[in-house]
């Protein structure tokens, strides 16, 4: 499942409506898209991430909130101002399309991360498909957000990049590889083989595995590497997996998916139930009727 | 029940010669389709698949060997299998395996 043109157009409309309100308030402000809508790696249910750049001492959360209410951009009860969060944001649901939007202020990192990911998508042409399937897989299991006990989508994307960077077979990075098989190998790596206790992931300079102790030396003292330890390619000293408390649950569902898929694609599959009822991928991915209806609409 | 099944480290595969699994359970049976996107027997690459110059171990995090070759693994671990393909089956061999199973 990848985004269709109507979905992209609909989302651009949402962005335009918000941009108009922002420019009304601050004509020199700059609105930028980052996150999944910017990389194209979004599901029908994904949020839109926006960042507003301008000259303020503190993020003008309340000002923008009031303006958004006045212009009826959002469902009135959906607007929430999270000013105590590490990154203060405004959350809202667009009135017309029900798409959720997060707005932050003067945060460079998201925009830079989106650029970084887009560069890797050019390099590995199967990467976007791999990520979209994995995102849907985790979404169905409520493991696609750190606060529901899963991993962040930035972590997931970096795991997929590292998987391709360090794949022992050179042709794994070819554009004509069988995507389904790459997916099974991804689950094999992060569900069974990867040693989460000892090994950390480095993306920069072509990629590497690196002992967590080594990563620890590069961090501020007293910091203990997280279970899923991924060095941030854009912010040395930051561990992207730091907040992914659900990493071990994610490992478990990856292992489960590996078992199901590797059986489904082997000749033993004939003895497996429901063989004719669904596709191989259908054994681990289900798109609910709700989402299908929403896409048609 | 351990007497019913032989321990996994007694098993050896005739395909990839690694310990820990029998031939009919070898992951190469599905991995050999890595370049195949149409129905039919697996597509062979024109030149054999080369190992990547970057060898890092997912198990011990050291440089210089791949995870499936790691010397630090414990004997009782189910041995990980090679990501390389030694052999691509032809139509006849696939039929034979299907009969066996
Ligand atoms: Zn084998
Ligand atoms: Zn090793």
mmCIF file of C-alpha atoms and ligand atoms in Angstrom:
data_model
loop_
_atom_site.group_PDB
_atom_site.id
_atom_site.type_symbol
_atom_site.label_atom_id
_atom_site.label_comp_id
_atom_site.label_asym_id
_atom_site.label_seq_id
_atom_site.Cartn_x
_atom_site.Cartn_y
_atom_site.Cartn_z
ATOM 1 C CA UNK A 1 0.000 0.000 0.000
ATOM 2 C CA UNK A 2 1.575 3.242 -1.060
ATOM 3 C CA UNK A 3 0.016 6.703 -1.158
ATOM 4 C CA UNK A 4 -2.197 7.482 -4.142
ATOM 5 C CA UNK A 5 -2.313 10.890 -5.872
ATOM 6 C CA UNK A 6 -5.640 11.882 -4.310
ATOM 7 C CA UNK A 7 -4.264 11.289 -0.843
ATOM 8 C CA UNK A 8 -1.241 13.437 -1.548
ATOM 9 C CA UNK A 9 -3.423 16.204 -3.011
ATOM 10 C CA UNK A 10 -5.755 16.076 -0.025
ATOM 11 C CA UNK A 11 -2.833 16.387 2.340
ATOM 12 C CA UNK A 12 -1.353 19.273 0.413
ATOM 13 C CA UNK A 13 -4.701 21.077 0.769
ATOM 14 C CA UNK A 14 -4.535 20.654 4.528
ATOM 15 C CA UNK A 15 -1.025 22.098 4.578
ATOM 16 C CA UNK A 16 -2.116 25.025 2.423
ATOM 17 C CA UNK A 17 -5.010 25.892 4.755
ATOM 18 C CA UNK A 18 -2.706 25.985 7.758
ATOM 19 C CA UNK A 19 -0.018 27.867 5.879
ATOM 20 C CA UNK A 20 -2.556 30.591 5.019
ATOM 21 C CA UNK A 21 -3.371 31.083 8.689
ATOM 22 C CA UNK A 22 0.316 31.229 9.613
ATOM 23 C CA UNK A 23 1.166 33.744 6.864
ATOM 24 C CA UNK A 24 -1.776 35.849 7.954
ATOM 25 C CA UNK A 25 -0.247 36.138 11.401
ATOM 26 C CA UNK A 26 3.406 36.347 10.427
ATOM 27 C CA UNK A 27 3.978 37.175 6.741
ATOM 28 C CA UNK A 28 7.697 36.347 6.935
ATOM 29 C CA UNK A 29 7.286 32.981 8.652
ATOM 30 C CA UNK A 30 8.219 29.848 6.746
ATOM 31 C CA UNK A 31 6.131 26.664 6.925
ATOM 32 C CA UNK A 32 7.890 23.400 6.133
ATOM 33 C CA UNK A 33 6.734 19.808 5.973
ATOM 34 C CA UNK A 34 8.822 17.070 7.507
ATOM 35 C CA UNK A 35 8.164 13.521 8.690
ATOM 36 C CA UNK A 36 6.359 10.934 6.613
ATOM 37 C CA UNK A 37 4.419 13.318 4.385
ATOM 38 C CA UNK A 38 7.668 14.865 3.261
ATOM 39 C CA UNK A 39 9.415 11.540 2.559
ATOM 40 C CA UNK A 40 6.331 9.921 1.038
ATOM 41 C CA UNK A 41 6.549 7.143 3.622
ATOM 42 C CA UNK A 42 3.098 7.697 5.073
ATOM 43 C CA UNK A 43 0.108 5.465 5.572
ATOM 44 C CA UNK A 44 -3.461 6.699 5.076
ATOM 45 C CA UNK A 45 -3.716 7.154 8.828
ATOM 46 C CA UNK A 46 -0.379 8.949 9.343
ATOM 47 C CA UNK A 47 -0.145 12.469 10.788
ATOM 48 C CA UNK A 48 1.212 15.451 8.928
ATOM 49 C CA UNK A 49 4.230 17.067 10.607
ATOM 50 C CA UNK A 50 4.716 20.777 10.094
ATOM 51 C CA UNK A 51 7.299 23.166 11.451
ATOM 52 C CA UNK A 52 6.999 26.936 11.403
ATOM 53 C CA UNK A 53 10.216 28.976 11.235
ATOM 54 C CA UNK A 54 10.180 32.572 12.458
ATOM 55 C CA UNK A 55 11.668 35.009 14.951
ATOM 56 C CA UNK A 56 10.123 34.404 18.352
ATOM 57 C CA UNK A 57 11.590 34.218 21.799
ATOM 58 C CA UNK A 58 9.276 31.424 22.729
ATOM 59 C CA UNK A 59 7.073 29.318 20.449
ATOM 60 C CA UNK A 60 3.865 31.365 19.891
ATOM 61 C CA UNK A 61 1.627 28.412 20.608
ATOM 62 C CA UNK A 62 -1.412 30.276 21.946
ATOM 63 C CA UNK A 63 -1.403 32.889 19.174
ATOM 64 C CA UNK A 64 -1.484 30.264 16.456
ATOM 65 C CA UNK A 65 -4.014 28.171 18.346
ATOM 66 C CA UNK A 66 -6.449 31.108 18.530
ATOM 67 C CA UNK A 67 -5.982 31.922 14.854
ATOM 68 C CA UNK A 68 -6.600 28.307 13.857
ATOM 69 C CA UNK A 69 -9.806 28.310 15.899
ATOM 70 C CA UNK A 70 -10.935 31.587 14.373
ATOM 71 C CA UNK A 71 -10.489 30.294 10.833
ATOM 72 C CA UNK A 72 -12.247 27.008 11.573
ATOM 73 C CA UNK A 73 -9.383 25.001 10.177
ATOM 74 C CA UNK A 74 -9.613 22.307 12.810
ATOM 75 C CA UNK A 75 -12.346 20.470 14.614
ATOM 76 C CA UNK A 76 -12.685 22.789 17.623
ATOM 77 C CA UNK A 77 -12.251 20.106 20.298
ATOM 78 C CA UNK A 78 -9.313 18.544 18.509
ATOM 79 C CA UNK A 79 -6.901 21.458 18.994
ATOM 80 C CA UNK A 80 -4.470 20.767 21.794
ATOM 81 C CA UNK A 81 -1.484 22.805 22.888
ATOM 82 C CA UNK A 82 1.285 20.691 24.387
ATOM 83 C CA UNK A 83 3.541 23.362 25.864
ATOM 84 C CA UNK A 84 5.174 21.122 28.468
ATOM 85 C CA UNK A 85 6.479 18.587 25.951
ATOM 86 C CA UNK A 86 10.209 18.396 25.115
ATOM 87 C CA UNK A 87 9.252 19.854 21.779
ATOM 88 C CA UNK A 88 6.196 22.092 22.335
ATOM 89 C CA UNK A 89 3.586 21.454 19.657
ATOM 90 C CA UNK A 90 0.045 22.152 18.592
ATOM 91 C CA UNK A 91 -1.988 19.087 17.686
ATOM 92 C CA UNK A 92 -5.138 19.297 15.631
ATOM 93 C CA UNK A 93 -7.423 17.349 13.345
ATOM 94 C CA UNK A 94 -8.290 18.979 10.050
ATOM 95 C CA UNK A 95 -12.017 19.778 9.804
ATOM 96 C CA UNK A 96 -12.546 18.596 6.238
ATOM 97 C CA UNK A 97 -10.334 15.551 5.913
ATOM 98 C CA UNK A 98 -9.890 14.306 9.496
ATOM 99 C CA UNK A 99 -6.147 14.206 8.930
ATOM 100 C CA UNK A 100 -4.162 14.816 12.113
ATOM 101 C CA UNK A 101 -1.527 17.533 12.109
ATOM 102 C CA UNK A 102 1.339 18.328 14.495
ATOM 103 C CA UNK A 103 2.812 21.822 14.358
ATOM 104 C CA UNK A 104 6.138 22.692 15.990
ATOM 105 C CA UNK A 105 8.284 25.825 15.879
ATOM 106 C CA UNK A 106 11.870 26.452 14.779
ATOM 107 C CA UNK A 107 12.882 22.789 14.981
ATOM 108 C CA UNK A 108 15.562 22.042 12.375
ATOM 109 C CA UNK A 109 16.071 18.379 13.182
ATOM 110 C CA UNK A 110 12.890 16.987 11.638
ATOM 111 C CA UNK A 111 13.501 18.716 8.334
ATOM 112 C CA UNK A 112 17.108 17.543 8.233
ATOM 113 C CA UNK A 113 16.078 13.966 9.059
ATOM 114 C CA UNK A 114 13.555 13.967 6.199
ATOM 115 C CA UNK A 115 16.307 15.113 3.788
ATOM 116 C CA UNK A 116 18.612 12.413 5.092
ATOM 117 C CA UNK A 117 15.971 9.704 4.575
ATOM 118 C CA UNK A 118 15.115 10.960 1.093
ATOM 119 C CA UNK A 119 18.785 10.647 0.109
ATOM 120 C CA UNK A 120 18.855 7.026 1.190
ATOM 121 C CA UNK A 121 15.618 6.362 -0.703
ATOM 122 C CA UNK A 122 17.395 7.486 -3.861
ATOM 123 C CA UNK A 123 20.299 5.194 -3.105
ATOM 124 C CA UNK A 124 18.240 2.077 -2.268
ATOM 125 C CA UNK A 125 15.176 1.996 -4.471
ATOM 126 C CA UNK A 126 13.454 -0.783 -2.533
ATOM 127 C CA UNK A 127 13.835 1.041 0.793
ATOM 128 C CA UNK A 128 10.527 2.972 0.623
ATOM 129 C CA UNK A 129 8.496 -0.204 -0.042
ATOM 130 C CA UNK A 130 10.239 -2.043 2.756
ATOM 131 C CA UNK A 131 9.510 0.798 5.169
ATOM 132 C CA UNK A 132 5.850 1.140 4.186
ATOM 133 C CA UNK A 133 5.160 -2.548 4.771
ATOM 134 C CA UNK A 134 7.004 -2.460 8.097
ATOM 135 C CA UNK A 135 5.113 0.635 9.213
ATOM 136 C CA UNK A 136 1.765 -0.958 8.439
ATOM 137 C CA UNK A 137 2.927 -4.114 10.203
ATOM 138 C CA UNK A 138 3.759 -2.210 13.408
ATOM 139 C CA UNK A 139 0.706 0.048 13.187
ATOM 140 C CA UNK A 140 -1.593 -2.968 13.290
ATOM 141 C CA UNK A 141 0.070 -4.140 16.436
ATOM 142 C CA UNK A 142 0.043 -0.715 18.070
ATOM 143 C CA UNK A 143 3.826 -0.756 18.106
ATOM 144 C CA UNK A 144 4.369 2.235 15.839
ATOM 145 C CA UNK A 145 4.709 4.884 18.534
ATOM 146 C CA UNK A 146 7.039 5.103 21.485
ATOM 147 C CA UNK A 147 4.267 6.042 23.893
ATOM 148 C CA UNK A 148 2.228 2.933 23.077
ATOM 149 C CA UNK A 149 5.245 0.744 23.800
ATOM 150 C CA UNK A 150 6.658 0.425 20.315
ATOM 151 C CA UNK A 151 9.481 2.085 18.421
ATOM 152 C CA UNK A 152 9.572 5.423 16.639
ATOM 153 C CA UNK A 153 9.298 5.478 12.895
ATOM 154 C CA UNK A 154 12.709 7.176 12.727
ATOM 155 C CA UNK A 155 14.179 4.147 14.533
ATOM 156 C CA UNK A 156 12.399 1.783 12.154
ATOM 157 C CA UNK A 157 13.675 3.665 9.107
ATOM 158 C CA UNK A 158 17.259 3.654 10.420
ATOM 159 C CA UNK A 159 16.958 -0.089 11.111
ATOM 160 C CA UNK A 160 15.898 -0.637 7.504
ATOM 161 C CA UNK A 161 18.762 1.528 6.204
ATOM 162 C CA UNK A 162 21.286 -0.349 8.354
ATOM 163 C CA UNK A 163 19.845 -3.691 7.210
ATOM 164 C CA UNK A 164 20.582 -2.747 3.589
ATOM 165 C CA UNK A 165 23.924 -1.049 4.317
ATOM 166 C CA UNK A 166 25.323 -4.085 6.127
ATOM 167 C CA UNK A 167 23.634 -6.891 4.219
ATOM 168 C CA UNK A 168 26.403 -9.398 3.495
ATOM 169 C CA UNK A 169 25.105 -10.085 -0.009
ATOM 170 C CA UNK A 170 26.012 -7.243 -2.344
ATOM 171 C CA UNK A 171 22.952 -7.834 -4.511
ATOM 172 C CA UNK A 172 20.606 -7.231 -1.576
ATOM 173 C CA UNK A 173 20.962 -3.560 -2.483
ATOM 174 C CA UNK A 174 19.931 -4.116 -6.100
ATOM 175 C CA UNK A 175 16.682 -2.619 -7.326
ATOM 176 C CA UNK A 176 15.494 -5.940 -8.763
ATOM 177 C CA UNK A 177 15.754 -7.969 -5.570
ATOM 178 C CA UNK A 178 12.629 -9.778 -4.493
ATOM 179 C CA UNK A 179 11.070 -7.428 -1.972
ATOM 180 C CA UNK A 180 9.142 -10.148 -0.162
ATOM 181 C CA UNK A 181 12.321 -12.034 0.481
ATOM 182 C CA UNK A 182 14.118 -8.929 1.713
ATOM 183 C CA UNK A 183 11.264 -8.469 4.170
ATOM 184 C CA UNK A 184 11.719 -12.021 5.474
ATOM 185 C CA UNK A 185 15.441 -11.329 5.829
ATOM 186 C CA UNK A 186 14.687 -8.105 7.706
ATOM 187 C CA UNK A 187 12.523 -10.067 10.170
ATOM 188 C CA UNK A 188 15.228 -12.743 10.368
ATOM 189 C CA UNK A 189 17.840 -10.146 11.303
ATOM 190 C CA UNK A 190 15.906 -8.115 13.856
ATOM 191 C CA UNK A 191 13.668 -10.927 15.109
ATOM 192 C CA UNK A 192 16.281 -13.639 15.630
ATOM 193 C CA UNK A 193 19.878 -12.828 14.795
ATOM 194 C CA UNK A 194 20.579 -9.316 16.009
ATOM 195 C CA UNK A 195 22.177 -9.285 19.448
ATOM 196 C CA UNK A 196 20.365 -6.429 21.188
ATOM 197 C CA UNK A 197 22.436 -6.844 24.369
ATOM 198 C CA UNK A 198 25.779 -6.085 22.814
ATOM 199 C CA UNK A 199 25.359 -4.510 19.414
ATOM 200 C CA UNK A 200 24.592 -0.934 18.491
ATOM 201 C CA UNK A 201 23.788 0.442 15.056
ATOM 202 C CA UNK A 202 25.828 3.126 13.321
ATOM 203 C CA UNK A 203 24.527 4.660 10.094
ATOM 204 C CA UNK A 204 27.075 7.337 9.270
ATOM 205 C CA UNK A 205 30.047 6.739 6.965
ATOM 206 C CA UNK A 206 28.461 3.791 5.191
ATOM 207 C CA UNK A 207 27.280 2.058 8.330
ATOM 208 C CA UNK A 208 28.683 -0.309 10.944
ATOM 209 C CA UNK A 209 27.807 -2.402 13.928
ATOM 210 C CA UNK A 210 29.496 -1.109 16.979
ATOM 211 C CA UNK A 211 29.727 -2.441 20.518
ATOM 212 C CA UNK A 212 27.423 -0.558 22.857
ATOM 213 C CA UNK A 213 30.401 0.083 25.133
ATOM 214 C CA UNK A 214 32.053 2.011 22.311
ATOM 215 C CA UNK A 215 28.958 4.108 21.746
ATOM 216 C CA UNK A 216 28.804 4.773 25.469
ATOM 217 C CA UNK A 217 32.281 6.332 25.398
ATOM 218 C CA UNK A 218 31.123 8.856 22.824
ATOM 219 C CA UNK A 219 28.115 9.886 24.900
ATOM 220 C CA UNK A 220 27.958 12.114 27.908
ATOM 221 C CA UNK A 221 29.121 10.279 31.005
ATOM 222 C CA UNK A 222 26.599 8.296 32.957
ATOM 223 C CA UNK A 223 24.544 7.531 29.911
ATOM 224 C CA UNK A 224 23.607 3.883 29.460
ATOM 225 C CA UNK A 225 22.799 2.740 25.954
ATOM 226 C CA UNK A 226 19.234 1.649 25.374
ATOM 227 C CA UNK A 227 18.233 -1.854 24.355
ATOM 228 C CA UNK A 228 17.748 -0.773 20.768
ATOM 229 C CA UNK A 229 20.808 1.411 20.395
ATOM 230 C CA UNK A 230 21.011 3.488 17.206
ATOM 231 C CA UNK A 231 23.477 6.314 16.848
ATOM 232 C CA UNK A 232 21.731 9.352 15.374
ATOM 233 C CA UNK A 233 23.452 10.062 12.036
ATOM 234 C CA UNK A 234 22.514 13.739 12.314
ATOM 235 C CA UNK A 235 23.171 14.347 15.975
ATOM 236 C CA UNK A 236 26.249 12.516 17.264
ATOM 237 C CA UNK A 237 25.810 11.696 20.913
ATOM 238 C CA UNK A 238 22.105 11.080 20.528
ATOM 239 C CA UNK A 239 20.746 7.544 20.761
ATOM 240 C CA UNK A 240 17.659 7.366 18.546
ATOM 241 C CA UNK A 241 16.466 4.188 20.240
ATOM 242 C CA UNK A 242 16.620 5.866 23.653
ATOM 243 C CA UNK A 243 12.874 6.202 24.052
ATOM 244 C CA UNK A 244 11.917 2.980 22.307
ATOM 245 C CA UNK A 245 10.979 1.074 25.440
ATOM 246 C CA UNK A 246 8.967 -1.378 23.364
ATOM 247 C CA UNK A 247 12.016 -2.620 21.447
ATOM 248 C CA UNK A 248 11.797 -6.137 22.872
ATOM 249 C CA UNK A 249 8.128 -6.445 22.011
ATOM 250 C CA UNK A 250 8.979 -5.328 18.524
ATOM 251 C CA UNK A 251 11.728 -7.965 18.367
ATOM 252 C CA UNK A 252 9.145 -10.576 19.340
ATOM 253 C CA UNK A 253 6.640 -9.647 16.649
ATOM 254 C CA UNK A 254 9.456 -9.556 14.081
ATOM 255 C CA UNK A 255 10.419 -13.080 15.139
ATOM 256 C CA UNK A 256 6.802 -14.185 14.866
ATOM 257 C CA UNK A 257 6.546 -12.655 11.400
ATOM 258 C CA UNK A 258 9.757 -14.413 10.409
ATOM 259 C CA UNK A 259 8.383 -17.789 11.456
ATOM 260 C CA UNK A 260 5.059 -17.266 9.689
ATOM 261 C CA UNK A 261 6.567 -15.938 6.473
ATOM 262 C CA UNK A 262 9.499 -18.317 6.179
ATOM 263 C CA UNK A 263 7.058 -21.196 6.589
ATOM 264 C CA UNK A 264 4.604 -19.686 4.170
ATOM 265 C CA UNK A 265 7.220 -19.391 1.456
ATOM 266 C CA UNK A 266 8.715 -22.832 1.961
ATOM 267 C CA UNK A 267 7.186 -26.018 0.554
ATOM 268 C CA UNK A 268 5.993 -26.868 4.051
ATOM 269 C CA UNK A 269 3.401 -24.159 3.524
ATOM 270 C CA UNK A 270 1.038 -26.707 2.095
ATOM 271 C CA UNK A 271 0.383 -28.064 5.539
ATOM 272 C CA UNK A 272 -0.296 -24.578 6.856
ATOM 273 C CA UNK A 273 -3.916 -23.530 7.400
ATOM 274 C CA UNK A 274 -5.644 -20.887 5.264
ATOM 275 C CA UNK A 275 -3.184 -21.370 2.502
ATOM 276 C CA UNK A 276 -5.565 -20.507 -0.286
ATOM 277 C CA UNK A 277 -7.509 -17.908 1.624
ATOM 278 C CA UNK A 278 -4.954 -15.136 1.733
ATOM 279 C CA UNK A 279 -1.772 -13.941 0.147
ATOM 280 C CA UNK A 280 1.533 -14.697 1.788
ATOM 281 C CA UNK A 281 1.848 -11.132 3.007
ATOM 282 C CA UNK A 282 -1.772 -11.318 4.179
ATOM 283 C CA UNK A 283 -0.623 -13.613 6.936
ATOM 284 C CA UNK A 284 1.050 -10.735 8.725
ATOM 285 C CA UNK A 285 -0.553 -7.618 7.252
ATOM 286 C CA UNK A 286 -4.223 -6.760 7.433
ATOM 287 C CA UNK A 287 -5.672 -3.517 6.155
ATOM 288 C CA UNK A 288 -8.912 -2.876 7.999
ATOM 289 C CA UNK A 289 -12.113 -2.130 6.114
ATOM 290 C CA UNK A 290 -12.165 1.260 7.833
ATOM 291 C CA UNK A 291 -8.909 2.300 6.194
ATOM 292 C CA UNK A 292 -10.011 0.978 2.803
ATOM 293 C CA UNK A 293 -13.276 2.944 3.050
ATOM 294 C CA UNK A 294 -11.419 6.048 4.114
ATOM 295 C CA UNK A 295 -9.125 5.787 1.101
ATOM 296 C CA UNK A 296 -12.062 5.426 -1.309
ATOM 297 C CA UNK A 297 -13.751 8.385 0.247
ATOM 298 C CA UNK B 1 10.631 -35.601 24.724
ATOM 299 C CA UNK B 2 14.214 -34.714 23.900
ATOM 300 C CA UNK B 3 14.674 -38.323 22.876
ATOM 301 C CA UNK B 4 12.065 -37.952 20.158
ATOM 302 C CA UNK B 5 13.973 -35.309 18.293
ATOM 303 C CA UNK B 6 17.681 -35.158 17.766
ATOM 304 C CA UNK B 7 19.230 -32.010 19.130
ATOM 305 C CA UNK B 8 19.551 -29.297 16.568
ATOM 306 C CA UNK B 9 23.346 -29.204 16.830
ATOM 307 C CA UNK B 10 23.519 -32.816 15.643
ATOM 308 C CA UNK B 11 21.866 -31.932 12.385
ATOM 309 C CA UNK B 12 23.781 -31.014 9.280
ATOM 310 C CA UNK B 13 22.491 -29.577 6.059
ATOM 311 C CA UNK B 14 23.553 -31.047 2.715
ATOM 312 C CA UNK B 15 22.818 -27.778 0.929
ATOM 313 C CA UNK B 16 24.803 -25.218 2.868
ATOM 314 C CA UNK B 17 26.807 -27.626 5.072
ATOM 315 C CA UNK B 18 26.000 -25.677 8.199
ATOM 316 C CA UNK B 19 25.099 -27.395 11.441
ATOM 317 C CA UNK B 20 21.763 -27.004 13.139
ATOM 318 C CA UNK B 21 19.208 -27.907 10.512
ATOM 319 C CA UNK B 22 18.319 -30.558 7.981
ATOM 320 C CA UNK B 23 18.370 -29.993 4.243
ATOM 321 C CA UNK B 24 14.618 -29.725 3.872
ATOM 322 C CA UNK B 25 14.519 -26.989 6.529
ATOM 323 C CA UNK B 26 17.313 -24.934 4.965
ATOM 324 C CA UNK B 27 16.518 -21.261 4.561
ATOM 325 C CA UNK B 28 18.240 -21.385 1.197
ATOM 326 C CA UNK B 29 15.041 -23.021 -0.086
ATOM 327 C CA UNK B 30 13.324 -19.621 0.096
ATOM 328 C CA UNK B 31 16.416 -17.424 -0.020
ATOM 329 C CA UNK B 32 17.346 -18.730 -3.480
ATOM 330 C CA UNK B 33 14.368 -16.741 -4.820
ATOM 331 C CA UNK B 34 16.016 -13.433 -3.912
ATOM 332 C CA UNK B 35 16.164 -12.325 -7.532
ATOM 333 C CA UNK B 36 12.990 -14.033 -8.677
ATOM 334 C CA UNK B 37 9.901 -11.934 -9.202
ATOM 335 C CA UNK B 38 7.990 -14.176 -11.632
ATOM 336 C CA UNK B 39 6.507 -17.641 -11.037
ATOM 337 C CA UNK B 40 8.782 -20.528 -11.927
ATOM 338 C CA UNK B 41 12.169 -21.821 -10.854
ATOM 339 C CA UNK B 42 14.535 -19.398 -9.092
ATOM 340 C CA UNK B 43 16.410 -16.901 -11.222
ATOM 341 C CA UNK B 44 20.166 -17.218 -10.992
ATOM 342 C CA UNK B 45 22.328 -14.110 -10.996
ATOM 343 C CA UNK B 46 24.680 -13.856 -13.983
ATOM 344 C CA UNK B 47 27.665 -13.619 -11.702
ATOM 345 C CA UNK B 48 27.637 -15.232 -8.294
ATOM 346 C CA UNK B 49 26.471 -12.973 -5.512
ATOM 347 C CA UNK B 50 29.551 -11.356 -3.996
ATOM 348 C CA UNK B 51 30.023 -10.701 -0.304
ATOM 349 C CA UNK B 52 29.875 -7.086 0.723
ATOM 350 C CA UNK B 53 33.172 -5.425 1.588
ATOM 351 C CA UNK B 54 31.699 -4.289 4.884
ATOM 352 C CA UNK B 55 31.817 -7.255 7.224
ATOM 353 C CA UNK B 56 30.288 -6.478 10.590
ATOM 354 C CA UNK B 57 28.930 -8.988 13.046
ATOM 355 C CA UNK B 58 25.404 -8.508 14.389
ATOM 356 C CA UNK B 59 26.219 -10.855 17.232
ATOM 357 C CA UNK B 60 29.467 -9.614 18.788
ATOM 358 C CA UNK B 61 29.561 -6.185 17.073
ATOM 359 C CA UNK B 62 33.133 -6.752 15.793
ATOM 360 C CA UNK B 63 34.472 -5.960 12.351
ATOM 361 C CA UNK B 64 35.936 -8.573 10.011
ATOM 362 C CA UNK B 65 33.343 -11.326 9.951
ATOM 363 C CA UNK B 66 29.614 -11.638 9.367
ATOM 364 C CA UNK B 67 27.133 -12.593 12.056
ATOM 365 C CA UNK B 68 26.610 -16.146 10.810
ATOM 366 C CA UNK B 69 30.360 -16.767 11.065
ATOM 367 C CA UNK B 70 30.740 -15.431 14.570
ATOM 368 C CA UNK B 71 33.129 -17.456 16.730
ATOM 369 C CA UNK B 72 31.570 -16.101 19.909
ATOM 370 C CA UNK B 73 28.247 -17.823 19.537
ATOM 371 C CA UNK B 74 27.286 -20.397 22.099
ATOM 372 C CA UNK B 75 27.063 -23.968 20.969
ATOM 373 C CA UNK B 76 23.469 -24.299 22.070
ATOM 374 C CA UNK B 77 22.288 -21.350 20.086
ATOM 375 C CA UNK B 78 20.318 -22.408 17.067
ATOM 376 C CA UNK B 79 22.979 -21.670 14.486
ATOM 377 C CA UNK B 80 22.146 -18.758 12.286
ATOM 378 C CA UNK B 81 22.228 -19.553 8.627
ATOM 379 C CA UNK B 82 24.248 -18.124 5.817
ATOM 380 C CA UNK B 83 22.746 -15.219 3.864
ATOM 381 C CA UNK B 84 24.606 -16.420 0.777
ATOM 382 C CA UNK B 85 23.170 -18.843 -1.722
ATOM 383 C CA UNK B 86 25.387 -21.790 -2.625
ATOM 384 C CA UNK B 87 22.936 -23.435 -4.920
ATOM 385 C CA UNK B 88 19.869 -22.574 -7.027
ATOM 386 C CA UNK B 89 17.405 -25.423 -7.590
ATOM 387 C CA UNK B 90 16.072 -26.305 -11.010
ATOM 388 C CA UNK B 91 12.493 -27.300 -11.787
ATOM 389 C CA UNK B 92 13.185 -30.989 -11.318
ATOM 390 C CA UNK B 93 14.759 -30.548 -7.881
ATOM 391 C CA UNK B 94 11.834 -28.446 -6.696
ATOM 392 C CA UNK B 95 9.401 -31.172 -7.765
ATOM 393 C CA UNK B 96 11.443 -33.810 -5.977
ATOM 394 C CA UNK B 97 11.412 -31.822 -2.730
ATOM 395 C CA UNK B 98 7.682 -31.277 -2.951
ATOM 396 C CA UNK B 99 7.194 -35.040 -3.271
ATOM 397 C CA UNK B 100 9.337 -35.669 -0.184
ATOM 398 C CA UNK B 101 7.413 -33.287 2.035
HETATM 399 ZN ZN1 LIG C 1 21.223 -25.338 5.035
HETATM 400 ZN ZN1 LIG C 2 31.024 -11.945 15.809
#
